[in-house]
Amino acid sequence: MGIFEPFRAIGYTTSSVPFSVQRLGTETFVTVSVGKAFQIYNCAKLSLVLVGPQLPKKIRALASYRDYTFAAYGNDIAVFKRAHQVATWSSHNAKVNSLLLFGEHILSVDIEGNLFIWAFKGIDQNLSPVGHITLESNFSPSCIMHPDTYLNKVIIGSQEGPLQLWNISTKKKLYEFKGWKSSICSFVSSPALDVVAVGCADGKIHVHNIRYDEELVTFAHSTRGAVTALSFSTDGQPLLASGGSSGVISIWNLEKRRLQSGELKLMWIFDTSDGDPRLLRFRSGHSAPPQCIRFYANGRHILSAGQDRAFRLFSVIQDQQSRELSQRHVSKRAKKMRMKEEEIKLKPVIAFDCAEIRERDWCNVVTCHMDTAQAYVWRLQNFVLGEHILKPRPENPSPVKACAISACGNFAILGTADGWIERFNLQSGMSRGSYVDMSARRSFAHDGEVVGIACDSTNTLMISAGYHGDIKVWNFKGRDVKSRWEIGSFGVVADDLIIRLFDVVASRIVRRFEGHTDRVTDMCFSEDGKWLLSSSMDGSLRVWDVILARQIDALHVDVSITALSLSPNMDVLATAHVDQNGVYLWVNQSMFSGASKVDSYASGKEVVSVKLPSVSSTKGSQDEDFDEPIAENPQSKDASAFTTRDLQIPDLERNKPIEPPKKPERAPFFLPSVPSLSGDILFKPSGSAEEEAKGDEVEDTRIKSGLAPSQFVQLLHSSAEMKNFSAFTDYIKSLSPSTLDMELRMLQIVDDDEQEPEKRPELFSIELLLDYFIQDFIHGETIRCQSRLQDKARKL
């Protein structure tokens, strides 16, 4: 058990497994594979209506009938009624690669040539196949189809090229087509009787009459790759759509026997007068792994930049709100220049920052791109690329490597590969000065590449880090250096795998966290600043308590984390992983469990191995109720099998109080009281006049000097000089338990090992604290006289 529990993965739309389409009532649904799970979309708005549970292996084939879904994985076939698995068919001894709905039966074909016939009516009583056909050893099946009006007959295509016509009722082969000396990848029956279209691995499409074994027409794809999908138009237009392994859909005119239109993707509608299609709707995710992620809109959305050159906004709550940010007429420009869309898009994002405060006023996101000497701004309110391009030092351009937006949302600060840092106004896009270190060898901010930039919440300080290990704190407005650290090369820091935490006000290292065994890939603070989360290529995610200066939780996954982000409410953690195209969500157990202390659910120094979140939530879709009808079309009874669902974070009520909080009883004005952690009133015990006077003196000292954390150390040092710790004792008694705990733990400051012990003031403070414990040890005489207590004291 740990702080973060796997919840679900977002950003997955479909995989390369062919989808299954079915019509229920007046609505159409499409079932797609997403790795080890399946998803069902309503085609009316491409809204996600159902997510199936996780299977042991990746899905290889899909079929659907009404509220049944059949998914082949490995050697087995899982049968689902809505999202509930009702059966598993396990007669195959090889991987199943094809499924075909055949009346009230399902036909399954494996790679070794075994065809099984399954009846899914009354499935609870019978889990065995009702028929079995063994194909010839030199015939490797690749796909299967039922030609319209051919009773009890199917055509099976092979990797060798021939096709076979079988009667599954008599289990006899009726005819064999010679083929075209190329592997059969797909075929489909046409609205015209006896005519089918066959797609081959060489990119050719053959429209064939199977009654007379005659070829009618042949088309060839202009792009290389196999023909993986085919479909005839059923509304009277003589059109054939073909999909290739390159991802392009081509439309062929059967009457004119030529290409009607090409380069189609996603969901299109044919309602124009000339028969050309237009884009209707689409759903998509990253086609390459995300590199940077960040929560946005109070944790409701996630900004994600991927290696596929796409900049996306994912909704944590509703899948329909996820979208790609527009880069302004990419499709039109690509078509005009005869280039691929990916080549027209901006290069992959390597860093970005955002500020919600100015979302309605002007652009509020800035991005740095690979090997690009300029930064781009985005207007999230309109989900579009902004009008300004930020060009630092245009007379001598250098790639932008780091960026940050000020807390006020007015300025963007950019750092380049040659060490230049410049500030821009986001509203106008104009430069507002550069940060130059006058003491450096050249008039730049750093001698090498700027690898990181950050701003404080009050626009007072700006912190920058250079590749050669120099960290500098700048006056945000004056743009001059206030302080700097030389911590050596960042390569050395990465090699020793230590995370160092700096106090920019005190200008020193205050924490060092050790535990990672490989390169640290990303870090982020919690909103309250108490936790620091870090990920590494060793596959671990570690949670560090900044105040306690120790690791409080750690988990290990099989696929290393490359980027992470914690929501502002600290209830959800998002991670991106190596070679994974989705974004993975983890739920913070402490926000939804009744545990009051971190230690009750955190793993501490132990590293717990966990699995990545699945596409469906960890509770599983079986717990969901899908019996409610769809609100958009309540009159459709068949469509009630699926209902639009938004995957919510579980137990959103969190730790709901049993009863409303009670107002504390008011103490009489003449009775002095002290604060407590529980909120109850605690009254000060009456003491002698001398003790009260001494307490008043301590209280006056606290009021005059304020409650600065250094007062604890100041009183400790002054009491040690006077060799009288009574004032220090009174001061400790006046502190609340939480304040005292913080003061004691703040002494635990870790400096660099290179610093000499004599120059480390916190060690002297700890030494004085030990002197205080020695002199004012409570119950010291009793412990000295009891041997049993002396053993405990030695351990202490």
PDB file of C-alpha atoms in Angstrom, residues 408-661:
ATOM      1  CA  CYS A 408       1.116  37.586 -12.644  1.00  0.00           C
ATOM      2  CA  GLY A 409       0.801  36.096 -16.128  1.00  0.00           C
ATOM      3  CA  ASN A 410       2.237  39.188 -17.835  1.00  0.00           C
ATOM      4  CA  PHE A 411       5.762  38.044 -18.641  1.00  0.00           C
ATOM      5  CA  ALA A 412       7.526  35.078 -20.223  1.00  0.00           C
ATOM      6  CA  ILE A 413      11.227  34.477 -19.495  1.00  0.00           C
ATOM      7  CA  LEU A 414      13.238  32.487 -22.037  1.00  0.00           C
ATOM      8  CA  GLY A 415      16.686  30.892 -21.749  1.00  0.00           C
ATOM      9  CA  THR A 416      18.782  29.885 -24.753  1.00  0.00           C
ATOM     10  CA  ALA A 417      21.519  27.396 -25.552  1.00  0.00           C
ATOM     11  CA  ASP A 418      24.240  30.085 -25.483  1.00  0.00           C
ATOM     12  CA  GLY A 419      23.341  31.308 -21.965  1.00  0.00           C
ATOM     13  CA  TRP A 420      21.094  34.272 -22.847  1.00  0.00           C
ATOM     14  CA  ILE A 421      17.975  35.045 -20.757  1.00  0.00           C
ATOM     15  CA  GLU A 422      15.367  37.521 -21.978  1.00  0.00           C
ATOM     16  CA  ARG A 423      11.994  38.681 -20.683  1.00  0.00           C
ATOM     17  CA  PHE A 424       8.959  39.265 -22.946  1.00  0.00           C
ATOM     18  CA  ASN A 425       5.540  40.815 -22.458  1.00  0.00           C
ATOM     19  CA  LEU A 426       2.901  38.208 -23.315  1.00  0.00           C
ATOM     20  CA  GLN A 427       0.257  40.755 -24.304  1.00  0.00           C
ATOM     21  CA  SER A 428       2.369  42.567 -26.889  1.00  0.00           C
ATOM     22  CA  GLY A 429       5.046  39.951 -27.559  1.00  0.00           C
ATOM     23  CA  MET A 430       7.730  42.618 -27.145  1.00  0.00           C
ATOM     24  CA  SER A 431      11.045  42.231 -25.309  1.00  0.00           C
ATOM     25  CA  ARG A 432      11.235  43.773 -21.846  1.00  0.00           C
ATOM     26  CA  GLY A 433      14.934  43.427 -21.166  1.00  0.00           C
ATOM     27  CA  SER A 434      17.543  40.740 -20.617  1.00  0.00           C
ATOM     28  CA  TYR A 435      19.259  39.307 -17.534  1.00  0.00           C
ATOM     29  CA  VAL A 436      23.015  39.845 -17.676  1.00  0.00           C
ATOM     30  CA  ASP A 437      25.608  38.856 -15.072  1.00  0.00           C
ATOM     31  CA  MET A 438      28.141  41.708 -15.214  1.00  0.00           C
ATOM     32  CA  SER A 439      30.684  39.687 -13.221  1.00  0.00           C
ATOM     33  CA  ALA A 440      30.762  36.897 -15.811  1.00  0.00           C
ATOM     34  CA  ARG A 441      33.371  36.565 -18.533  1.00  0.00           C
ATOM     35  CA  ARG A 442      30.879  37.648 -21.173  1.00  0.00           C
ATOM     36  CA  SER A 443      27.684  39.674 -21.104  1.00  0.00           C
ATOM     37  CA  PHE A 444      25.321  36.742 -20.712  1.00  0.00           C
ATOM     38  CA  ALA A 445      23.332  35.230 -17.873  1.00  0.00           C
ATOM     39  CA  HIS A 446      25.330  31.965 -17.922  1.00  0.00           C
ATOM     40  CA  ASP A 447      28.522  30.756 -19.575  1.00  0.00           C
ATOM     41  CA  GLY A 448      26.697  27.782 -21.095  1.00  0.00           C
ATOM     42  CA  GLU A 449      23.207  26.528 -21.883  1.00  0.00           C
ATOM     43  CA  VAL A 450      20.319  27.621 -19.649  1.00  0.00           C
ATOM     44  CA  VAL A 451      18.687  24.396 -18.460  1.00  0.00           C
ATOM     45  CA  GLY A 452      16.027  25.752 -16.124  1.00  0.00           C
ATOM     46  CA  ILE A 453      14.114  28.910 -15.184  1.00  0.00           C
ATOM     47  CA  ALA A 454      11.653  29.554 -12.340  1.00  0.00           C
ATOM     48  CA  CYS A 455       9.870  32.580 -10.855  1.00  0.00           C
ATOM     49  CA  ASP A 456       8.590  33.103  -7.322  1.00  0.00           C
ATOM     50  CA  SER A 457       4.951  33.863  -6.559  1.00  0.00           C
ATOM     51  CA  THR A 458       5.508  37.563  -5.835  1.00  0.00           C
ATOM     52  CA  ASN A 459       7.516  38.602  -8.922  1.00  0.00           C
ATOM     53  CA  THR A 460      10.457  39.348  -6.638  1.00  0.00           C
ATOM     54  CA  LEU A 461      12.942  36.672  -7.649  1.00  0.00           C
ATOM     55  CA  MET A 462      13.839  34.764 -10.793  1.00  0.00           C
ATOM     56  CA  ILE A 463      16.048  31.688 -10.527  1.00  0.00           C
ATOM     57  CA  SER A 464      18.039  30.243 -13.424  1.00  0.00           C
ATOM     58  CA  ALA A 465      20.304  27.210 -13.742  1.00  0.00           C
ATOM     59  CA  GLY A 466      23.182  26.762 -16.181  1.00  0.00           C
ATOM     60  CA  TYR A 467      24.498  23.595 -17.740  1.00  0.00           C
ATOM     61  CA  HIS A 468      27.879  24.005 -16.009  1.00  0.00           C
ATOM     62  CA  GLY A 469      26.359  23.849 -12.532  1.00  0.00           C
ATOM     63  CA  ASP A 470      25.818  27.525 -11.677  1.00  0.00           C
ATOM     64  CA  ILE A 471      22.515  28.559 -10.110  1.00  0.00           C
ATOM     65  CA  LYS A 472      21.721  32.271  -9.950  1.00  0.00           C
ATOM     66  CA  VAL A 473      19.032  34.246  -8.136  1.00  0.00           C
ATOM     67  CA  TRP A 474      18.022  37.423  -9.949  1.00  0.00           C
ATOM     68  CA  ASN A 475      16.082  40.517  -8.998  1.00  0.00           C
ATOM     69  CA  PHE A 476      12.997  40.034 -11.178  1.00  0.00           C
ATOM     70  CA  LYS A 477      12.407  43.729 -11.900  1.00  0.00           C
ATOM     71  CA  GLY A 478      15.978  45.048 -11.742  1.00  0.00           C
ATOM     72  CA  ARG A 479      17.393  42.030 -13.631  1.00  0.00           C
ATOM     73  CA  ASP A 480      20.594  42.011 -11.558  1.00  0.00           C
ATOM     74  CA  VAL A 481      22.161  39.030  -9.762  1.00  0.00           C
ATOM     75  CA  LYS A 482      21.377  38.823  -6.041  1.00  0.00           C
ATOM     76  CA  SER A 483      23.239  35.582  -5.260  1.00  0.00           C
ATOM     77  CA  ARG A 484      24.769  32.571  -6.952  1.00  0.00           C
ATOM     78  CA  TRP A 485      25.922  29.023  -6.198  1.00  0.00           C
ATOM     79  CA  GLU A 486      28.601  27.004  -7.904  1.00  0.00           C
ATOM     80  CA  ILE A 487      27.712  23.357  -7.332  1.00  0.00           C
ATOM     81  CA  GLY A 488      29.860  21.862 -10.079  1.00  0.00           C
ATOM     82  CA  SER A 489      28.798  20.247 -13.305  1.00  0.00           C
ATOM     83  CA  PHE A 490      25.221  19.013 -13.559  1.00  0.00           C
ATOM     84  CA  GLY A 491      26.691  15.822 -14.972  1.00  0.00           C
ATOM     85  CA  VAL A 492      28.293  15.192 -11.577  1.00  0.00           C
ATOM     86  CA  VAL A 493      24.995  15.899  -9.832  1.00  0.00           C
ATOM     87  CA  ALA A 494      23.262  13.410 -12.112  1.00  0.00           C
ATOM     88  CA  ASP A 495      26.001  10.850 -11.505  1.00  0.00           C
ATOM     89  CA  ASP A 496      25.710  10.980  -7.724  1.00  0.00           C
ATOM     90  CA  LEU A 497      21.871  10.812  -8.118  1.00  0.00           C
ATOM     91  CA  ILE A 498      21.294  13.250  -5.245  1.00  0.00           C
ATOM     92  CA  ILE A 499      18.475  15.794  -5.260  1.00  0.00           C
ATOM     93  CA  ARG A 500      19.502  19.056  -3.595  1.00  0.00           C
ATOM     94  CA  LEU A 501      17.024  21.583  -2.249  1.00  0.00           C
ATOM     95  CA  PHE A 502      18.128  25.234  -2.027  1.00  0.00           C
ATOM     96  CA  ASP A 503      16.843  28.076   0.118  1.00  0.00           C
ATOM     97  CA  VAL A 504      17.054  31.060  -2.242  1.00  0.00           C
ATOM     98  CA  VAL A 505      16.591  33.568   0.601  1.00  0.00           C
ATOM     99  CA  ALA A 506      19.261  32.100   2.857  1.00  0.00           C
ATOM    100  CA  SER A 507      21.417  31.189  -0.178  1.00  0.00           C
ATOM    101  CA  ARG A 508      22.355  27.701   0.955  1.00  0.00           C
ATOM    102  CA  ILE A 509      21.508  24.018   0.528  1.00  0.00           C
ATOM    103  CA  VAL A 510      18.909  22.967   3.095  1.00  0.00           C
ATOM    104  CA  ARG A 511      18.026  19.399   2.041  1.00  0.00           C
ATOM    105  CA  ARG A 512      19.613  16.450   0.239  1.00  0.00           C
ATOM    106  CA  PHE A 513      17.558  13.475  -0.850  1.00  0.00           C
ATOM    107  CA  GLU A 514      19.262  10.220  -1.814  1.00  0.00           C
ATOM    108  CA  GLY A 515      17.681   7.014  -3.108  1.00  0.00           C
ATOM    109  CA  HIS A 516      17.477   6.991  -6.902  1.00  0.00           C
ATOM    110  CA  THR A 517      19.818   4.591  -8.692  1.00  0.00           C
ATOM    111  CA  ASP A 518      19.535   6.045 -12.204  1.00  0.00           C
ATOM    112  CA  ARG A 519      19.064   9.398 -13.937  1.00  0.00           C
ATOM    113  CA  VAL A 520      16.337  11.611 -12.452  1.00  0.00           C
ATOM    114  CA  THR A 521      13.816  12.410 -15.210  1.00  0.00           C
ATOM    115  CA  ASP A 522      11.395  14.863 -13.565  1.00  0.00           C
ATOM    116  CA  MET A 523      10.455  16.535 -10.276  1.00  0.00           C
ATOM    117  CA  CYS A 524       7.547  18.570  -8.947  1.00  0.00           C
ATOM    118  CA  PHE A 525       6.444  20.127  -5.657  1.00  0.00           C
ATOM    119  CA  SER A 526       3.037  19.687  -4.097  1.00  0.00           C
ATOM    120  CA  GLU A 527       0.892  22.823  -3.965  1.00  0.00           C
ATOM    121  CA  ASP A 528       1.592  23.353  -0.249  1.00  0.00           C
ATOM    122  CA  GLY A 529       5.343  22.827  -0.741  1.00  0.00           C
ATOM    123  CA  LYS A 530       5.543  20.017   1.826  1.00  0.00           C
ATOM    124  CA  TRP A 531       6.161  17.193  -0.662  1.00  0.00           C
ATOM    125  CA  LEU A 532       8.699  16.824  -3.440  1.00  0.00           C
ATOM    126  CA  LEU A 533       8.007  14.095  -6.019  1.00  0.00           C
ATOM    127  CA  SER A 534      10.770  12.735  -8.243  1.00  0.00           C
ATOM    128  CA  SER A 535      10.963  10.085 -10.954  1.00  0.00           C
ATOM    129  CA  SER A 536      13.932   8.222 -12.341  1.00  0.00           C
ATOM    130  CA  MET A 537      14.949   5.900 -15.135  1.00  0.00           C
ATOM    131  CA  ASP A 538      15.306   3.206 -12.488  1.00  0.00           C
ATOM    132  CA  GLY A 539      11.495   2.922 -12.663  1.00  0.00           C
ATOM    133  CA  SER A 540      10.856   4.463  -9.256  1.00  0.00           C
ATOM    134  CA  LEU A 541       8.650   7.322  -8.149  1.00  0.00           C
ATOM    135  CA  ARG A 542       9.654   8.727  -4.761  1.00  0.00           C
ATOM    136  CA  VAL A 543       7.823  11.116  -2.448  1.00  0.00           C
ATOM    137  CA  TRP A 544      10.023  13.202  -0.146  1.00  0.00           C
ATOM    138  CA  ASP A 545       8.798  15.120   2.890  1.00  0.00           C
ATOM    139  CA  VAL A 546      10.580  18.479   2.711  1.00  0.00           C
ATOM    140  CA  ILE A 547      10.022  19.351   6.387  1.00  0.00           C
ATOM    141  CA  LEU A 548      10.972  15.926   7.758  1.00  0.00           C
ATOM    142  CA  ALA A 549      13.865  15.651   5.273  1.00  0.00           C
ATOM    143  CA  ARG A 550      13.160  12.020   4.474  1.00  0.00           C
ATOM    144  CA  GLN A 551      11.498   9.715   1.982  1.00  0.00           C
ATOM    145  CA  ILE A 552       7.911   8.908   2.961  1.00  0.00           C
ATOM    146  CA  ASP A 553       6.797   6.786   0.000  1.00  0.00           C
ATOM    147  CA  ALA A 554       8.169   5.052  -3.107  1.00  0.00           C
ATOM    148  CA  LEU A 555       6.718   2.908  -5.858  1.00  0.00           C
ATOM    149  CA  HIS A 556       8.264   1.041  -8.777  1.00  0.00           C
ATOM    150  CA  VAL A 557       6.755   0.428 -12.225  1.00  0.00           C
ATOM    151  CA  ASP A 558       8.018  -1.727 -15.080  1.00  0.00           C
ATOM    152  CA  VAL A 559       8.105   1.211 -17.530  1.00  0.00           C
ATOM    153  CA  SER A 560      10.172   4.195 -16.378  1.00  0.00           C
ATOM    154  CA  ILE A 561       8.467   7.541 -15.781  1.00  0.00           C
ATOM    155  CA  THR A 562       9.614  10.380 -18.035  1.00  0.00           C
ATOM    156  CA  ALA A 563       7.331  13.189 -16.808  1.00  0.00           C
ATOM    157  CA  LEU A 564       4.990  13.799 -13.870  1.00  0.00           C
ATOM    158  CA  SER A 565       2.603  16.411 -12.505  1.00  0.00           C
ATOM    159  CA  LEU A 566       0.604  16.629  -9.267  1.00  0.00           C
ATOM    160  CA  SER A 567      -2.779  18.350  -9.347  1.00  0.00           C
ATOM    161  CA  PRO A 568      -3.209  21.539  -7.269  1.00  0.00           C
ATOM    162  CA  ASN A 569      -5.588  19.712  -4.914  1.00  0.00           C
ATOM    163  CA  MET A 570      -2.983  16.932  -4.543  1.00  0.00           C
ATOM    164  CA  ASP A 571      -5.681  14.338  -5.243  1.00  0.00           C
ATOM    165  CA  VAL A 572      -4.427  13.072  -8.623  1.00  0.00           C
ATOM    166  CA  LEU A 573      -0.923  12.404  -9.967  1.00  0.00           C
ATOM    167  CA  ALA A 574      -0.326  12.232 -13.738  1.00  0.00           C
ATOM    168  CA  THR A 575       2.664  10.405 -15.245  1.00  0.00           C
ATOM    169  CA  ALA A 576       4.082   9.781 -18.728  1.00  0.00           C
ATOM    170  CA  HIS A 577       6.232   6.742 -19.459  1.00  0.00           C
ATOM    171  CA  VAL A 578       8.821   5.442 -21.904  1.00  0.00           C
ATOM    172  CA  ASP A 579       7.255   4.229 -25.190  1.00  0.00           C
ATOM    173  CA  GLN A 580       3.709   4.755 -23.848  1.00  0.00           C
ATOM    174  CA  ASN A 581       1.390   7.089 -25.774  1.00  0.00           C
ATOM    175  CA  GLY A 582      -1.052   7.737 -22.936  1.00  0.00           C
ATOM    176  CA  VAL A 583      -1.101   9.725 -19.712  1.00  0.00           C
ATOM    177  CA  TYR A 584      -1.533   7.670 -16.536  1.00  0.00           C
ATOM    178  CA  LEU A 585      -3.509   8.836 -13.511  1.00  0.00           C
ATOM    179  CA  TRP A 586      -2.895   7.856  -9.887  1.00  0.00           C
ATOM    180  CA  VAL A 587      -5.219   8.628  -6.962  1.00  0.00           C
ATOM    181  CA  ASN A 588      -3.839  10.050  -3.712  1.00  0.00           C
ATOM    182  CA  GLN A 589      -4.982   7.586  -1.052  1.00  0.00           C
ATOM    183  CA  SER A 590      -4.658  10.140   1.716  1.00  0.00           C
ATOM    184  CA  MET A 591      -7.386  12.281   0.127  1.00  0.00           C
ATOM    185  CA  PHE A 592      -9.943   9.480  -0.079  1.00  0.00           C
ATOM    186  CA  SER A 593      -9.187   7.224   2.895  1.00  0.00           C
ATOM    187  CA  GLY A 594      -9.977   7.733   6.518  1.00  0.00           C
ATOM    188  CA  ALA A 595      -6.309   7.560   7.533  1.00  0.00           C
ATOM    189  CA  SER A 596      -5.237  10.628   9.454  1.00  0.00           C
ATOM    190  CA  LYS A 597      -1.464  10.120   9.272  1.00  0.00           C
ATOM    191  CA  VAL A 598       0.812   9.605   6.294  1.00  0.00           C
ATOM    192  CA  ASP A 599       2.574   6.685   7.996  1.00  0.00           C
ATOM    193  CA  SER A 600      -0.671   4.664   7.989  1.00  0.00           C
ATOM    194  CA  TYR A 601      -0.690   4.335   4.180  1.00  0.00           C
ATOM    195  CA  ALA A 602       2.797   5.402   2.998  1.00  0.00           C
ATOM    196  CA  SER A 603       5.475   2.783   2.377  1.00  0.00           C
ATOM    197  CA  GLY A 604       8.298   4.802   3.940  1.00  0.00           C
ATOM    198  CA  LYS A 605      11.736   3.739   2.700  1.00  0.00           C
ATOM    199  CA  GLU A 606      10.331   0.548   1.185  1.00  0.00           C
ATOM    200  CA  VAL A 607       9.821   0.578  -2.598  1.00  0.00           C
ATOM    201  CA  VAL A 608       6.510  -1.043  -3.565  1.00  0.00           C
ATOM    202  CA  SER A 609       6.110  -2.567  -7.050  1.00  0.00           C
ATOM    203  CA  VAL A 610       2.821  -1.689  -8.745  1.00  0.00           C
ATOM    204  CA  LYS A 611       1.290  -2.090 -12.202  1.00  0.00           C
ATOM    205  CA  LEU A 612       0.523   0.817 -14.483  1.00  0.00           C
ATOM    206  CA  PRO A 613      -3.085   2.056 -14.443  1.00  0.00           C
ATOM    207  CA  SER A 614      -5.317   0.490 -17.087  1.00  0.00           C
ATOM    208  CA  VAL A 615      -7.643   2.230 -19.532  1.00  0.00           C
ATOM    209  CA  SER A 616     -10.569   1.323 -17.287  1.00  0.00           C
ATOM    210  CA  SER A 617     -10.551   2.499 -13.676  1.00  0.00           C
ATOM    211  CA  THR A 618      -9.039   0.230 -11.020  1.00  0.00           C
ATOM    212  CA  LYS A 619     -12.453  -0.543  -9.574  1.00  0.00           C
ATOM    213  CA  GLY A 620     -13.324  -1.963 -13.002  1.00  0.00           C
ATOM    214  CA  SER A 621     -16.236  -1.329 -15.247  1.00  0.00           C
ATOM    215  CA  GLN A 622     -18.120  -4.188 -13.647  1.00  0.00           C
ATOM    216  CA  ASP A 623     -19.062  -1.897 -10.797  1.00  0.00           C
ATOM    217  CA  GLU A 624     -20.707   0.582 -13.148  1.00  0.00           C
ATOM    218  CA  ASP A 625     -24.418   0.486 -13.906  1.00  0.00           C
ATOM    219  CA  PHE A 626     -25.102   0.617 -17.632  1.00  0.00           C
ATOM    220  CA  ASP A 627     -28.826  -0.069 -17.486  1.00  0.00           C
ATOM    221  CA  GLU A 628     -29.829   3.589 -17.830  1.00  0.00           C
ATOM    222  CA  PRO A 629     -30.980   4.688 -21.311  1.00  0.00           C
ATOM    223  CA  ILE A 630     -29.074   7.294 -23.286  1.00  0.00           C
ATOM    224  CA  ALA A 631     -30.440  10.742 -22.622  1.00  0.00           C
ATOM    225  CA  GLU A 632     -30.011  11.873 -26.220  1.00  0.00           C
ATOM    226  CA  ASN A 633     -32.359   9.212 -27.597  1.00  0.00           C
ATOM    227  CA  PRO A 634     -34.598   7.849 -24.860  1.00  0.00           C
ATOM    228  CA  GLN A 635     -36.969   6.201 -27.333  1.00  0.00           C
ATOM    229  CA  SER A 636     -34.272   3.796 -28.552  1.00  0.00           C
ATOM    230  CA  LYS A 637     -34.522   0.622 -26.491  1.00  0.00           C
ATOM    231  CA  ASP A 638     -31.617  -1.193 -28.107  1.00  0.00           C
ATOM    232  CA  ALA A 639     -29.242   1.687 -27.486  1.00  0.00           C
ATOM    233  CA  SER A 640     -29.845   1.395 -23.744  1.00  0.00           C
ATOM    234  CA  ALA A 641     -27.145  -1.271 -23.682  1.00  0.00           C
ATOM    235  CA  PHE A 642     -24.595   1.515 -23.464  1.00  0.00           C
ATOM    236  CA  THR A 643     -24.720   4.806 -21.639  1.00  0.00           C
ATOM    237  CA  THR A 644     -22.319   7.703 -21.760  1.00  0.00           C
ATOM    238  CA  ARG A 645     -20.041   7.560 -18.773  1.00  0.00           C
ATOM    239  CA  ASP A 646     -17.437   9.877 -17.329  1.00  0.00           C
ATOM    240  CA  LEU A 647     -14.800   8.127 -15.255  1.00  0.00           C
ATOM    241  CA  GLN A 648     -14.853   9.977 -11.949  1.00  0.00           C
ATOM    242  CA  ILE A 649     -12.246   9.819  -9.262  1.00  0.00           C
ATOM    243  CA  PRO A 650     -13.670   7.459  -6.602  1.00  0.00           C
ATOM    244  CA  ASP A 651     -15.156   8.645  -3.338  1.00  0.00           C
ATOM    245  CA  LEU A 652     -15.120  12.312  -4.219  1.00  0.00           C
ATOM    246  CA  GLU A 653     -16.759  13.069  -0.884  1.00  0.00           C
ATOM    247  CA  ARG A 654     -13.398  12.199   0.705  1.00  0.00           C
ATOM    248  CA  ASN A 655     -13.406  12.171   4.500  1.00  0.00           C
ATOM    249  CA  LYS A 656     -16.941  13.378   5.070  1.00  0.00           C
ATOM    250  CA  PRO A 657     -17.419  14.420   8.715  1.00  0.00           C
ATOM    251  CA  ILE A 658     -19.882  12.431  10.780  1.00  0.00           C
ATOM    252  CA  GLU A 659     -21.310  15.559  12.375  1.00  0.00           C
ATOM    253  CA  PRO A 660     -20.857  19.298  11.815  1.00  0.00           C
ATOM    254  CA  PRO A 661     -17.959  20.952  13.659  1.00  0.00           C
TER     255      PRO A 661
END
